[in-house]
């Protein structure tokens, strides 16, 4: 069963999921530290190139199925126009109210 976005525990992660689902690149980037990093399936990626390709130019959308680690680890059905839908895991490192790193990959 999908967890409604407003029920996600961590406010920063909640805002990031909302930005993804709204297609709001500006809001998404505002939640990241200037030196934020990310990895996909264990490989470090160019953050801006990845989010533009995998989220914002391909209509990415997250339906969160479960959360753990105080809301900083999610399992979600992720879909975009490039890859279709897949079960994914997301882990976020949050400092203050900004994300310094996130990791995603198939769950």
mmCIF file of C-alpha atoms in Angstrom:
data_model
loop_
_atom_site.group_PDB
_atom_site.id
_atom_site.type_symbol
_atom_site.label_atom_id
_atom_site.label_comp_id
_atom_site.label_asym_id
_atom_site.label_seq_id
_atom_site.Cartn_x
_atom_site.Cartn_y
_atom_site.Cartn_z
ATOM 1 C CA UNK A 1 0.000 0.000 0.000
ATOM 2 C CA UNK A 2 1.332 3.398 -0.972
ATOM 3 C CA UNK A 3 2.242 5.834 1.810
ATOM 4 C CA UNK A 4 0.763 9.277 1.162
ATOM 5 C CA UNK A 5 3.486 11.872 0.739
ATOM 6 C CA UNK A 6 2.207 13.976 3.654
ATOM 7 C CA UNK A 7 2.647 10.916 5.918
ATOM 8 C CA UNK A 8 6.392 10.511 5.276
ATOM 9 C CA UNK A 9 8.334 10.921 8.515
ATOM 10 C CA UNK A 10 11.328 13.032 7.531
ATOM 11 C CA UNK A 11 10.311 16.552 6.439
ATOM 12 C CA UNK A 12 13.261 17.015 4.075
ATOM 13 C CA UNK A 13 12.708 13.667 2.360
ATOM 14 C CA UNK A 14 8.974 14.418 2.244
ATOM 15 C CA UNK A 15 9.702 17.728 0.462
ATOM 16 C CA UNK A 16 12.081 16.020 -1.976
ATOM 17 C CA UNK A 17 9.505 13.358 -2.901
ATOM 18 C CA UNK A 18 6.920 16.108 -3.370
ATOM 19 C CA UNK A 19 9.316 17.990 -5.675
ATOM 20 C CA UNK A 20 9.964 14.855 -7.746
ATOM 21 C CA UNK A 21 6.270 14.103 -8.091
ATOM 22 C CA UNK A 22 5.459 17.711 -8.990
ATOM 23 C CA UNK A 23 8.239 17.846 -11.599
ATOM 24 C CA UNK A 24 9.685 20.807 -9.683
ATOM 25 C CA UNK A 25 13.411 20.791 -10.420
ATOM 26 C CA UNK A 26 13.970 24.134 -8.638
ATOM 27 C CA UNK A 27 12.401 22.892 -5.382
ATOM 28 C CA UNK A 28 14.320 19.606 -5.680
ATOM 29 C CA UNK A 29 17.689 21.326 -6.086
ATOM 30 C CA UNK A 30 16.922 23.753 -3.235
ATOM 31 C CA UNK A 31 16.769 20.758 -0.874
ATOM 32 C CA UNK A 32 20.312 19.656 -1.740
ATOM 33 C CA UNK A 33 23.545 21.041 -0.362
ATOM 34 C CA UNK A 34 25.749 22.692 -3.019
ATOM 35 C CA UNK A 35 28.167 19.739 -2.820
ATOM 36 C CA UNK A 36 25.516 16.995 -2.706
ATOM 37 C CA UNK A 37 26.316 13.653 -4.327
ATOM 38 C CA UNK A 38 24.315 10.642 -5.427
ATOM 39 C CA UNK A 39 24.735 7.059 -6.519
ATOM 40 C CA UNK A 40 22.636 4.751 -8.660
ATOM 41 C CA UNK A 41 22.935 0.977 -8.170
ATOM 42 C CA UNK A 42 26.159 1.539 -6.206
ATOM 43 C CA UNK A 43 27.884 3.742 -8.794
ATOM 44 C CA UNK A 44 28.494 7.421 -8.123
ATOM 45 C CA UNK A 45 26.830 9.553 -10.798
ATOM 46 C CA UNK A 46 26.885 13.151 -11.939
ATOM 47 C CA UNK A 47 24.000 14.441 -9.832
ATOM 48 C CA UNK A 48 22.662 17.146 -12.153
ATOM 49 C CA UNK A 49 22.930 15.018 -15.267
ATOM 50 C CA UNK A 50 21.258 12.086 -13.533
ATOM 51 C CA UNK A 51 18.326 14.023 -12.075
ATOM 52 C CA UNK A 52 17.685 15.788 -15.363
ATOM 53 C CA UNK A 53 17.762 12.528 -17.338
ATOM 54 C CA UNK A 54 16.129 10.135 -14.858
ATOM 55 C CA UNK A 55 13.627 12.453 -13.159
ATOM 56 C CA UNK A 56 12.818 15.776 -14.745
ATOM 57 C CA UNK A 57 13.062 15.223 -18.510
ATOM 58 C CA UNK A 58 11.378 11.810 -18.221
ATOM 59 C CA UNK A 59 8.472 12.615 -15.854
ATOM 60 C CA UNK A 60 9.807 10.678 -12.855
ATOM 61 C CA UNK A 61 7.331 9.750 -10.121
ATOM 62 C CA UNK A 62 7.711 7.987 -6.753
ATOM 63 C CA UNK A 63 4.998 5.993 -4.998
ATOM 64 C CA UNK A 64 6.478 5.191 -1.587
ATOM 65 C CA UNK A 65 5.635 1.704 -0.320
ATOM 66 C CA UNK A 66 7.587 1.705 2.945
ATOM 67 C CA UNK A 67 10.014 3.774 4.975
ATOM 68 C CA UNK A 68 12.607 3.061 7.652
ATOM 69 C CA UNK A 69 15.575 4.770 9.327
ATOM 70 C CA UNK A 70 13.340 7.602 10.591
ATOM 71 C CA UNK A 71 12.040 8.219 7.076
ATOM 72 C CA UNK A 72 15.453 8.421 5.450
ATOM 73 C CA UNK A 73 15.218 5.053 3.714
ATOM 74 C CA UNK A 74 12.376 4.375 1.292
ATOM 75 C CA UNK A 75 11.189 1.542 -0.867
ATOM 76 C CA UNK A 76 9.151 2.945 -3.712
ATOM 77 C CA UNK A 77 7.645 2.113 -7.044
ATOM 78 C CA UNK A 78 9.458 4.538 -9.339
ATOM 79 C CA UNK A 79 8.372 5.225 -12.872
ATOM 80 C CA UNK A 80 9.528 7.427 -15.694
ATOM 81 C CA UNK A 81 8.991 7.649 -19.435
ATOM 82 C CA UNK A 82 12.365 6.015 -20.169
ATOM 83 C CA UNK A 83 12.326 2.872 -18.018
ATOM 84 C CA UNK A 84 8.682 2.372 -17.071
ATOM 85 C CA UNK A 85 8.036 1.262 -13.484
ATOM 86 C CA UNK A 86 10.339 -0.584 -11.103
ATOM 87 C CA UNK A 87 10.673 -1.209 -7.368
ATOM 88 C CA UNK A 88 13.496 0.970 -6.053
ATOM 89 C CA UNK A 89 15.264 1.672 -2.784
ATOM 90 C CA UNK A 90 16.292 5.196 -1.784
ATOM 91 C CA UNK A 91 18.556 6.217 1.127
ATOM 92 C CA UNK A 92 19.116 9.833 2.102
ATOM 93 C CA UNK A 93 21.811 11.500 4.176
ATOM 94 C CA UNK A 94 20.255 14.603 5.682
ATOM 95 C CA UNK A 95 22.154 17.359 7.478
ATOM 96 C CA UNK A 96 19.929 20.013 8.993
ATOM 97 C CA UNK A 97 17.215 20.516 6.409
ATOM 98 C CA UNK A 98 19.274 19.629 3.335
ATOM 99 C CA UNK A 99 20.287 16.386 1.651
ATOM 100 C CA UNK A 100 24.013 15.814 1.266
ATOM 101 C CA UNK A 101 23.784 12.431 -0.481
ATOM 102 C CA UNK A 102 21.185 10.076 -1.820
ATOM 103 C CA UNK A 103 21.533 6.566 -3.130
ATOM 104 C CA UNK A 104 19.016 4.750 -5.265
ATOM 105 C CA UNK A 105 18.835 1.422 -6.994
ATOM 106 C CA UNK A 106 16.595 -1.489 -7.702
ATOM 107 C CA UNK A 107 15.034 -3.003 -4.593
#
